[in-house]
Short mmCIF file of C-alpha atoms in Angstrom, two decimals:
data_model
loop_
_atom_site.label_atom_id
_atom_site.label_comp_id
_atom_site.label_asym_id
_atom_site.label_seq_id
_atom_site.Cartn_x
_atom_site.Cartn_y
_atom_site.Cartn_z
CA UNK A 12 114.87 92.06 70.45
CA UNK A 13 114.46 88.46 71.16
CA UNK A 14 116.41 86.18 73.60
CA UNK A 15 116.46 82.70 74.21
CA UNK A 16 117.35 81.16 77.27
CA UNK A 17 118.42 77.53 77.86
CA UNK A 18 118.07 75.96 81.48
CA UNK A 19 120.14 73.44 82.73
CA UNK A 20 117.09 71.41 84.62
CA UNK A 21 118.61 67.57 85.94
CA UNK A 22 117.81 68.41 89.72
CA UNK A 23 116.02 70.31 91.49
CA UNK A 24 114.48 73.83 91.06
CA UNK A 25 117.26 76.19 91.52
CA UNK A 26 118.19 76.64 87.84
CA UNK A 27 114.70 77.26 86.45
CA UNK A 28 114.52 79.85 89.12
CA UNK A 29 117.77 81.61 88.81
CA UNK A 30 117.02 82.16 84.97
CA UNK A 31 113.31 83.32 85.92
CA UNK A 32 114.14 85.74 88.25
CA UNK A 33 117.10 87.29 85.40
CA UNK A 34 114.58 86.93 82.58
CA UNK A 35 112.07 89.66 84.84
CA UNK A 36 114.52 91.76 85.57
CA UNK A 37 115.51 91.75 81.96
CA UNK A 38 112.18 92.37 80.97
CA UNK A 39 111.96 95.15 82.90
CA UNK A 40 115.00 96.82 81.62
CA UNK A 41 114.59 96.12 78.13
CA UNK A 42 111.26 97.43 77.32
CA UNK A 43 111.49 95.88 73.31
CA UNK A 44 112.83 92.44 74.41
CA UNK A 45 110.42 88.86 74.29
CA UNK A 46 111.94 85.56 75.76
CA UNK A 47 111.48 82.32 74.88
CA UNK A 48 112.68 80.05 77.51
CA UNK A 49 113.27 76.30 76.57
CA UNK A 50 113.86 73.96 79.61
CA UNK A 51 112.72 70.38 80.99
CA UNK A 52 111.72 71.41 84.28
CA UNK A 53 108.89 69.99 85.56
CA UNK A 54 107.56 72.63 87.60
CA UNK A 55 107.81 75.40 84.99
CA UNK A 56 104.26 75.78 84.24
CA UNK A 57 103.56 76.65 88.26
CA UNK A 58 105.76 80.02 88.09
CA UNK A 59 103.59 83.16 87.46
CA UNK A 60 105.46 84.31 83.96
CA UNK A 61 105.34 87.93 83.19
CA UNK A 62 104.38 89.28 79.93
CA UNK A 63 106.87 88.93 76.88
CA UNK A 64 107.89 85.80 78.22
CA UNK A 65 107.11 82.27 76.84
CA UNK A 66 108.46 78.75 77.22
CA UNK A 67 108.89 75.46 75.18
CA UNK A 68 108.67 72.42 77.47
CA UNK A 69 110.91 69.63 76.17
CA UNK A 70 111.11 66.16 78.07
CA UNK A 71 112.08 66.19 81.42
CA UNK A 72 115.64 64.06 82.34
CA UNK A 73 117.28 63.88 85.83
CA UNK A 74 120.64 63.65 87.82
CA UNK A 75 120.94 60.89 90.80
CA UNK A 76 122.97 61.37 93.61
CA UNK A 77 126.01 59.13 91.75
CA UNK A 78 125.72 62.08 88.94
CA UNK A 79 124.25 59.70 86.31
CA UNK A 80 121.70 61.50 83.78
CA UNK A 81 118.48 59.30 83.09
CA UNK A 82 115.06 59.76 81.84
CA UNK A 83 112.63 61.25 84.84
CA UNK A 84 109.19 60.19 83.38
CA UNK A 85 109.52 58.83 79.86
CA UNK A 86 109.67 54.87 79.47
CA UNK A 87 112.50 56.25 76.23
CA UNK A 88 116.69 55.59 76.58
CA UNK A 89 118.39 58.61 77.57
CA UNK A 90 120.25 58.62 74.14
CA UNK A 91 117.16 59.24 71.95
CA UNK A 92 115.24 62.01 74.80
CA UNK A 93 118.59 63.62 74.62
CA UNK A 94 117.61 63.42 70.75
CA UNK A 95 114.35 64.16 71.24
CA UNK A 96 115.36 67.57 72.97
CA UNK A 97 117.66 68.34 71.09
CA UNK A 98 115.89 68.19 68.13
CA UNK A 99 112.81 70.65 69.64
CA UNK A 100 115.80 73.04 70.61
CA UNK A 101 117.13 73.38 67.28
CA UNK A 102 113.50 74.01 65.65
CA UNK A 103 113.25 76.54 68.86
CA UNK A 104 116.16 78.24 67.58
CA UNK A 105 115.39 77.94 63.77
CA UNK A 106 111.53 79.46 63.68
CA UNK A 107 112.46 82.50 66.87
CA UNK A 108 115.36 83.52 65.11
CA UNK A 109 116.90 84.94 68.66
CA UNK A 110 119.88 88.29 68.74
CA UNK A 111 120.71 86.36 71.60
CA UNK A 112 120.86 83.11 73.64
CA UNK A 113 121.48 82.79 77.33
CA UNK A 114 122.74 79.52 78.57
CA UNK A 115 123.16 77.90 81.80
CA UNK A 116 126.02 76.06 83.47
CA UNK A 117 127.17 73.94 80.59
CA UNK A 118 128.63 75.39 77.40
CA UNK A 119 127.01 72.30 75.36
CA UNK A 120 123.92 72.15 77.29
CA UNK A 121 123.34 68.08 79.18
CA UNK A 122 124.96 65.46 77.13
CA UNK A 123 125.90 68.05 74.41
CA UNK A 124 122.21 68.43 73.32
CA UNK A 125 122.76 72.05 72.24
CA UNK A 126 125.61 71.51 69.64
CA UNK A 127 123.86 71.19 66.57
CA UNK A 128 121.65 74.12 67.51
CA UNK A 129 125.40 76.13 68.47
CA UNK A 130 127.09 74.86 64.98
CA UNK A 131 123.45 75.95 63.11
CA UNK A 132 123.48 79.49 64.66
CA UNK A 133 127.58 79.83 63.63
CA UNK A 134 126.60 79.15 60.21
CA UNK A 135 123.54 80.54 59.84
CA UNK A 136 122.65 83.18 62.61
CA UNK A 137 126.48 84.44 62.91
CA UNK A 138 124.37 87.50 64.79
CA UNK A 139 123.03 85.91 67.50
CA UNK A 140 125.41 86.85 70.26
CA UNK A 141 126.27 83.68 72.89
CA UNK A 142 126.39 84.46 76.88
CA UNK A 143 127.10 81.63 79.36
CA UNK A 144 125.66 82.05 82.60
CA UNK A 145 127.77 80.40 85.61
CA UNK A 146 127.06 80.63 89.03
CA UNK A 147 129.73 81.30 91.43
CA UNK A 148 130.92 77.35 92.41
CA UNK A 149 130.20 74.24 90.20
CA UNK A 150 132.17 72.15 91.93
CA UNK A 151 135.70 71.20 93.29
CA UNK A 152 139.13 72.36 91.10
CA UNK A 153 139.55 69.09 90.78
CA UNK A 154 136.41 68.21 89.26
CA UNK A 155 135.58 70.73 86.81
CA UNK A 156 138.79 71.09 85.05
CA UNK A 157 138.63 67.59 84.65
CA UNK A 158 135.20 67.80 83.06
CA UNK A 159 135.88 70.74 81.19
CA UNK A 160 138.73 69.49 79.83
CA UNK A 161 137.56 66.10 79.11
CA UNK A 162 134.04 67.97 77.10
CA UNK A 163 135.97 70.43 75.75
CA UNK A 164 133.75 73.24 77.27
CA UNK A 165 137.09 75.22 76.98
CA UNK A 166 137.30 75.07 73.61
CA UNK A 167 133.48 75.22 73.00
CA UNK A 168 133.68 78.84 75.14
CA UNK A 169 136.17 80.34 72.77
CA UNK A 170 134.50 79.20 69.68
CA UNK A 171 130.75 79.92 70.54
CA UNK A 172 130.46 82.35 73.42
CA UNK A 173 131.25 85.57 73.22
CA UNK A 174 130.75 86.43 77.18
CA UNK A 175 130.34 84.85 80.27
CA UNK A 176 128.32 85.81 82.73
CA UNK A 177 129.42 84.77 86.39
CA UNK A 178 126.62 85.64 89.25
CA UNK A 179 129.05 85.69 92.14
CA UNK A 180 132.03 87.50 93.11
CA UNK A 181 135.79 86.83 92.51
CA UNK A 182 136.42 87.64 96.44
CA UNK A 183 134.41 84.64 97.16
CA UNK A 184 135.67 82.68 94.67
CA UNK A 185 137.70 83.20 91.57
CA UNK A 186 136.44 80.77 88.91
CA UNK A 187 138.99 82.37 86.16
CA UNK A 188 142.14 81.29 88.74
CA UNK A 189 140.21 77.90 90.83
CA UNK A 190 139.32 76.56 87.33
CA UNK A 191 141.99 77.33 85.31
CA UNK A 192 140.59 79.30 82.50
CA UNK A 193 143.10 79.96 79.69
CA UNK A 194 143.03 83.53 78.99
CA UNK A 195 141.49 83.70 75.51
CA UNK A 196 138.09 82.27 78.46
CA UNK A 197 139.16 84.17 81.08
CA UNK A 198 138.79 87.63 78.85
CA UNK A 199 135.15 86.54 78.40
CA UNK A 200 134.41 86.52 82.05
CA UNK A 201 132.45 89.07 83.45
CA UNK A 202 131.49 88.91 87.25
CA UNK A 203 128.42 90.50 87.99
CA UNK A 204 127.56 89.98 91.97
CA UNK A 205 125.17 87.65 93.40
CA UNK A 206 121.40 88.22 92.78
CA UNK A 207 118.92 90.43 94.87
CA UNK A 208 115.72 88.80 94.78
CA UNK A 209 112.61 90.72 94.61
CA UNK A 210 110.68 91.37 97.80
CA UNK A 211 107.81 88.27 98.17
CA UNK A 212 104.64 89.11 97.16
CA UNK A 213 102.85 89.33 100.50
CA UNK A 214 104.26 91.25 103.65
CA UNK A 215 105.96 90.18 106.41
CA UNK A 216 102.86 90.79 108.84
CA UNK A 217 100.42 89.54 106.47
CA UNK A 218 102.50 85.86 106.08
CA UNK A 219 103.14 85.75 109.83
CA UNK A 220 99.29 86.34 110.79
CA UNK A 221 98.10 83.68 107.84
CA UNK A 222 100.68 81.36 109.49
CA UNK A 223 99.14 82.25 112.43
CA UNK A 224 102.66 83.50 114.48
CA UNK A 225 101.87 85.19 117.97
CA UNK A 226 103.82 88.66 118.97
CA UNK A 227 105.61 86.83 121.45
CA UNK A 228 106.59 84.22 118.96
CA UNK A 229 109.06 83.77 116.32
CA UNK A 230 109.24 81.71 113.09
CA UNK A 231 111.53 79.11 111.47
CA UNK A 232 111.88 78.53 107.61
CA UNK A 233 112.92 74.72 107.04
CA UNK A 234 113.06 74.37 103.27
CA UNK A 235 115.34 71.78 101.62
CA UNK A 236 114.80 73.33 97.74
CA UNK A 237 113.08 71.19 95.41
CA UNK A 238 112.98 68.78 97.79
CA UNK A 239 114.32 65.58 96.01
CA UNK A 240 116.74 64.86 98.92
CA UNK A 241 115.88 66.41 101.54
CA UNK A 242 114.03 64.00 103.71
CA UNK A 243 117.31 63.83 106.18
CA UNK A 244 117.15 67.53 106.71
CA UNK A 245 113.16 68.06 107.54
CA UNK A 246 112.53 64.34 109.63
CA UNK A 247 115.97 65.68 111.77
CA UNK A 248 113.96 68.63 112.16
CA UNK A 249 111.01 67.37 112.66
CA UNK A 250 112.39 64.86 115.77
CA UNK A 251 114.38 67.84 117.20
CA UNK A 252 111.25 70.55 117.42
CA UNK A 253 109.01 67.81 118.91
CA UNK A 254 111.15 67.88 121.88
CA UNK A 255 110.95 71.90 121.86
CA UNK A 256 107.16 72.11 121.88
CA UNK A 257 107.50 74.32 124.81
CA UNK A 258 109.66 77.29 123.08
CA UNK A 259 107.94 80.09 121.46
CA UNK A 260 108.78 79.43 117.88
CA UNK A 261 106.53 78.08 115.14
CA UNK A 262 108.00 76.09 112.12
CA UNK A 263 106.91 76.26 108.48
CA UNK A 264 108.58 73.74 106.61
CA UNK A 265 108.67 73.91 102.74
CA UNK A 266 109.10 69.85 101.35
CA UNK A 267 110.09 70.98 97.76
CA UNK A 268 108.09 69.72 95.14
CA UNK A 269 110.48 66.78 94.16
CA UNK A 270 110.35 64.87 97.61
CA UNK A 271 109.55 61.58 97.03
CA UNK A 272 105.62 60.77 97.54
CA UNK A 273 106.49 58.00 99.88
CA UNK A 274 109.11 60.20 102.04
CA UNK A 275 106.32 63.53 101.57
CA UNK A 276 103.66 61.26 103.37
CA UNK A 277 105.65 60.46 105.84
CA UNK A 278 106.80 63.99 106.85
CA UNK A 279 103.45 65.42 107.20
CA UNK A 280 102.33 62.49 109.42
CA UNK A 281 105.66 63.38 111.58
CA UNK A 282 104.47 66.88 111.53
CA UNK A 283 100.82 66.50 112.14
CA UNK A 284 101.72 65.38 115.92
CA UNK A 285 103.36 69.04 116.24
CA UNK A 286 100.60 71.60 116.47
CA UNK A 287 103.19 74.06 116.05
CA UNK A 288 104.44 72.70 112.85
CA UNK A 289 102.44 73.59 109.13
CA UNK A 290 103.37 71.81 105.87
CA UNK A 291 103.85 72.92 102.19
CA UNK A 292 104.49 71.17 99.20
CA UNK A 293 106.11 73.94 97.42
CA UNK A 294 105.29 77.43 96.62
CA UNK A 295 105.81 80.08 93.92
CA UNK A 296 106.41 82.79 96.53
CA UNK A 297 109.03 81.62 98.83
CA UNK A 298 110.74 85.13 99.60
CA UNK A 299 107.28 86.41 101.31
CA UNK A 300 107.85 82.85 103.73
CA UNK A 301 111.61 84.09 103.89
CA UNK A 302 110.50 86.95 105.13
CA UNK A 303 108.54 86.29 107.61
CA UNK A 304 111.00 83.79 109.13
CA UNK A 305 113.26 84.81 112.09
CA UNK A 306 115.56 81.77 111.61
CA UNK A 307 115.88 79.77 107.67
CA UNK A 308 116.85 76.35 108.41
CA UNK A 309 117.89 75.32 104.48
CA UNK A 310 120.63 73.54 102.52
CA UNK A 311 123.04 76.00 101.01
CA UNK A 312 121.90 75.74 96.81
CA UNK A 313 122.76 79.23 95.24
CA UNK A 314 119.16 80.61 95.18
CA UNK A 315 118.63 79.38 99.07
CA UNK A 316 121.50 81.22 99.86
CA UNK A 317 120.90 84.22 98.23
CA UNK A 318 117.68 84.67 99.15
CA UNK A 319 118.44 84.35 103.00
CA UNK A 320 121.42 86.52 102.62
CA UNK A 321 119.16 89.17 100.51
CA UNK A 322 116.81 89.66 103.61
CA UNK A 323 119.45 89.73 106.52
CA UNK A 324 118.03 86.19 108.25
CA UNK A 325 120.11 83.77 110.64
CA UNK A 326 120.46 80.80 108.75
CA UNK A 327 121.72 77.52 109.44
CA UNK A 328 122.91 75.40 106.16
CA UNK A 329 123.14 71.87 105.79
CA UNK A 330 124.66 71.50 102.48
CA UNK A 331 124.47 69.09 99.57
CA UNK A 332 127.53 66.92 99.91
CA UNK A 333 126.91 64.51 96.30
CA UNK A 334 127.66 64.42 93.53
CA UNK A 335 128.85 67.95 93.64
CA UNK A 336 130.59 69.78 96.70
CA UNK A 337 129.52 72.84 95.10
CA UNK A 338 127.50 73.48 98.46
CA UNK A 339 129.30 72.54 100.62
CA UNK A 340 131.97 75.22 99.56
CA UNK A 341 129.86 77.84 99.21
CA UNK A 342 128.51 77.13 103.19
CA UNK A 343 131.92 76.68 104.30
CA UNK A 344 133.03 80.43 102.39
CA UNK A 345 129.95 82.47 103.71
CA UNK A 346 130.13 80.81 106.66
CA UNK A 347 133.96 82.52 107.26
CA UNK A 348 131.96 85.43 106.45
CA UNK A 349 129.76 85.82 109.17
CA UNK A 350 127.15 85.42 107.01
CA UNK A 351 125.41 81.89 108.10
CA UNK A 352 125.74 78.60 110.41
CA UNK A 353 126.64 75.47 108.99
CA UNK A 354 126.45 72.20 109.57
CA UNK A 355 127.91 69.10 108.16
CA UNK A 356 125.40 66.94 106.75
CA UNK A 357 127.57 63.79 108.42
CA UNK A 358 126.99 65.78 111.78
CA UNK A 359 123.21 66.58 111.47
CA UNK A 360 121.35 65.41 114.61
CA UNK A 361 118.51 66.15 115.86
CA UNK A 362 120.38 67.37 119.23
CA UNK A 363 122.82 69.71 117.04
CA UNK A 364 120.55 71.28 115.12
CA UNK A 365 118.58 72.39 117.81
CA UNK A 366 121.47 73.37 119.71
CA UNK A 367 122.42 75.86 117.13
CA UNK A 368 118.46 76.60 116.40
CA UNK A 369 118.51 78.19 120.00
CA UNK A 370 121.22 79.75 119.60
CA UNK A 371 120.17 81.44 116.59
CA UNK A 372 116.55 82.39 117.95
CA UNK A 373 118.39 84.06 120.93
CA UNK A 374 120.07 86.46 118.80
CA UNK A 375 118.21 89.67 118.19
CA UNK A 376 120.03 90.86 115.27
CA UNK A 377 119.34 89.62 111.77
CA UNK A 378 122.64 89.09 109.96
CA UNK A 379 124.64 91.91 108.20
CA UNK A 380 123.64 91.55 104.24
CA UNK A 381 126.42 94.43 103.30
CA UNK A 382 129.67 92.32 104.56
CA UNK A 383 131.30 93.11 101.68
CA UNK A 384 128.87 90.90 99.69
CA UNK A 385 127.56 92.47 96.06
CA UNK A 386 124.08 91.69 95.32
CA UNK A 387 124.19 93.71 92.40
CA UNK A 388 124.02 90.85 89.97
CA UNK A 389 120.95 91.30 87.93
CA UNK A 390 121.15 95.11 87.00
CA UNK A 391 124.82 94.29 85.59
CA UNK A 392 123.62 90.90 83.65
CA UNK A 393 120.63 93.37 82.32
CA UNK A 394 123.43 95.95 81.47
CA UNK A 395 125.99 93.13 79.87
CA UNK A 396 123.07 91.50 77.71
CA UNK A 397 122.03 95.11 76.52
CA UNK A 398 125.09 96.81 76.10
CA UNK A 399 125.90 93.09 73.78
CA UNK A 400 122.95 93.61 71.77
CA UNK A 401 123.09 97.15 70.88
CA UNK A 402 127.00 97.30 70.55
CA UNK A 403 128.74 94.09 69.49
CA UNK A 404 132.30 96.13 69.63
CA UNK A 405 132.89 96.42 72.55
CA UNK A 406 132.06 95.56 76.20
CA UNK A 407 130.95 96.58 79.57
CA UNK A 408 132.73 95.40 82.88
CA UNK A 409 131.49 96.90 86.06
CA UNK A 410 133.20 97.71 89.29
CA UNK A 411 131.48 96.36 92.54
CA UNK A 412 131.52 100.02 93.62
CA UNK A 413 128.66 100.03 91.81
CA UNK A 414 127.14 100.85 88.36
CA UNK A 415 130.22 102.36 86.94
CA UNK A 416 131.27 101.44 83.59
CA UNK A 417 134.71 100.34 82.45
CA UNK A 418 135.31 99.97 78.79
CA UNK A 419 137.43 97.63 77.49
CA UNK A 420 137.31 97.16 73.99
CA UNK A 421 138.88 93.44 72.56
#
């Protein structure tokens, strides 16, 4: 069996890991399945990629904090890299002949790049079964109706898709009721839980004695994703820690690949002044660091989140507050969970954070993963995309009891 899988890629890294981390899990359930993953990230060549799985790079494009798409490195107009991609999509499409196609976040890919390749496999490839992959907030009510509406990713949904694949829960948010999905959508929905990421590569002990953490010590995570705006978030750590010298915590900070050079530069000459302070660009193994950490100090992306949540660790969130809210609701819901401590981005100082920092390092319970959260999300996406292939009749829906099938035939 062959699946494709399209990534949404305009900021940041959390979309070209999200769809990593399903397509290994799908590889390991589907023994007979290759992947050919087609996505503009610029980092995509510095994940390790298992074996059945291959990628097509196509030009990279970005998103600015006003929400405007551009080119990232090409001296091309968006219109004709949008072309450009397109185009290499389609010929993806044509010459690997996929049963399926996974795609992320928007029904018509960025700037509707993927219709010709949708309208091609309707005529052509009427087989190839269509799955949308959402995670659990885009963004306001407000917001995405209007988009949807006004892109007719409503209408694109029924046509094209024949499931949709939501990686959160409708007790955190209901996406079929907040967004207003008419029901011949809402049918398509399946939620499937948030996703477990696998255990880090090295140990806990092993990442805390590279780092170089005492018994007597503990460890703070600062890592602001891909990094592209997250200056505010390390420097007001940075300036807060350096008056904290004296506590028994060490500090690993994670820039993100996508920091600005200029703003990278001058973190690491901030941090070389703390002894107690080390510096990394960006890493492929981030849950070994999360780990190791006592405390995550992170904004509140989906993957961040997750991740944190996954291994039980105090976190404090400073979400992402443009062009999407999408963060900030998500750290305002699990923090009415118990399950982190947030702060506003327009109330980050160096004083607060540390405030709540000590607060958080004087606890000496990690926080409770099982409040009612399901982190069963990849087994059922490996289950729906299976159960699709093998029987296009009719479909799986789980309970979040646990594996247990409910069949619903439409």
């Amino acid at each position: 069996m062959r699946l494709m899988v399209y990534s949404h890629d305009a900021f940041g890294l959390g979309n070209i890991r999200r769809m990593l981390a399903i397509c290994e899990h799908l590889l390991s359930a589907i023994t007979d399945l290759s992947i050919l993953v087609v996505s503009g990230s610029p980092m995509l060549q510095s994940f390790r990629l298992p074996p059945r799985l291959d990628y097509i790079k196509i030009p990279c494009i970005n998103r600015g904090e006003t929400g405007e798409i551009s080119v990232k490195y090409l001296n091309t107009e968006i219109a004709e890299t949008v072309k450009l991609r397109s185009d290499l999509i389609l010929m993806a499409a044509i010459n690997f002949k996929p049963d399926a196609i996974l795609v992320d976040k928007k029904p018509y890919g960025i700037k509707n790049e993927l219709l010709t390749t949708l309208k091609f496999l309707k005529k052509q490839l009427p087989k190839t079964k269509l799955l949308l992959l959402l995670r659990d907030i885009l963004d306001s009510p407000e917001k995405t109706i209007d988009e949807w509406q006004e892109h007719g990713f409503y209408q694109a949904i029924e046509k094209f898709y024949d499931q949709i694949l939501v990686v959160g829960m409708p007790e955190v948010f209901d996406i079929c009721r907040e967004y207003q999905f008419p029901p011949a959508v809402a049918q398509k929905v399946r939620y499937c839980g948030y996703l477990r990421k696998e255990p880090g590569l090295k140990s806990r002990e092993a990442r805390r004695e590279e780092l170089q953490v005492q018994e007597h010590e503990q460890l703070v995570l600062v890592t602001p994703g891909g990094g592209e705006d997250g200056y505010q978030l390390v420097d007001t750590y940075l300036t807060g820690a350096a008056q904290l010298q004296a506590e028994a915590f060490r500090s690993v900070i994670i820039c993100g690949s996508e920091m600005p050079k200029q703003q990278r530069e001058q973190i690491y000459q901030k941090a070389a002044l703390n002894p107690k302070v080390k510096i990394l660009d960006f890493t492929d193994d981030l849950m070994s660091y999360i780990d190791a950490a006592d405390v995550a100090v992170c904004m509140s992306g989906y993957n961040t989140i997750t991740e944190v949540i996954s291994l039980g660790k105090r976190t404090i969130a400073i979400p992402r507050i443009k062009p999407a809210s999408e963060q900030l609701m998500r750290a305002e819901k699990m923090s009415k969970l118990g399950l982190l401590a947030m702060i506003h981005p327009d109330k980050l100082t160096p004083e607060n954070l540390m405030y709540l920092l000590l607060i958080q390092l004087e606890k000496t319970h990690s926080c409770a993963v099982a409040r009612g959260l399901d982190l069963g999300g990849l087994p059922r996406i490996s289950h729906y995309i299976s159960h699709l292939l093998s029987n296009p009749v009719t479909s799986i829906e789980l309970n979040f009891s646990g594996l247990q099938p409910i069949v619903t035939v439409h």
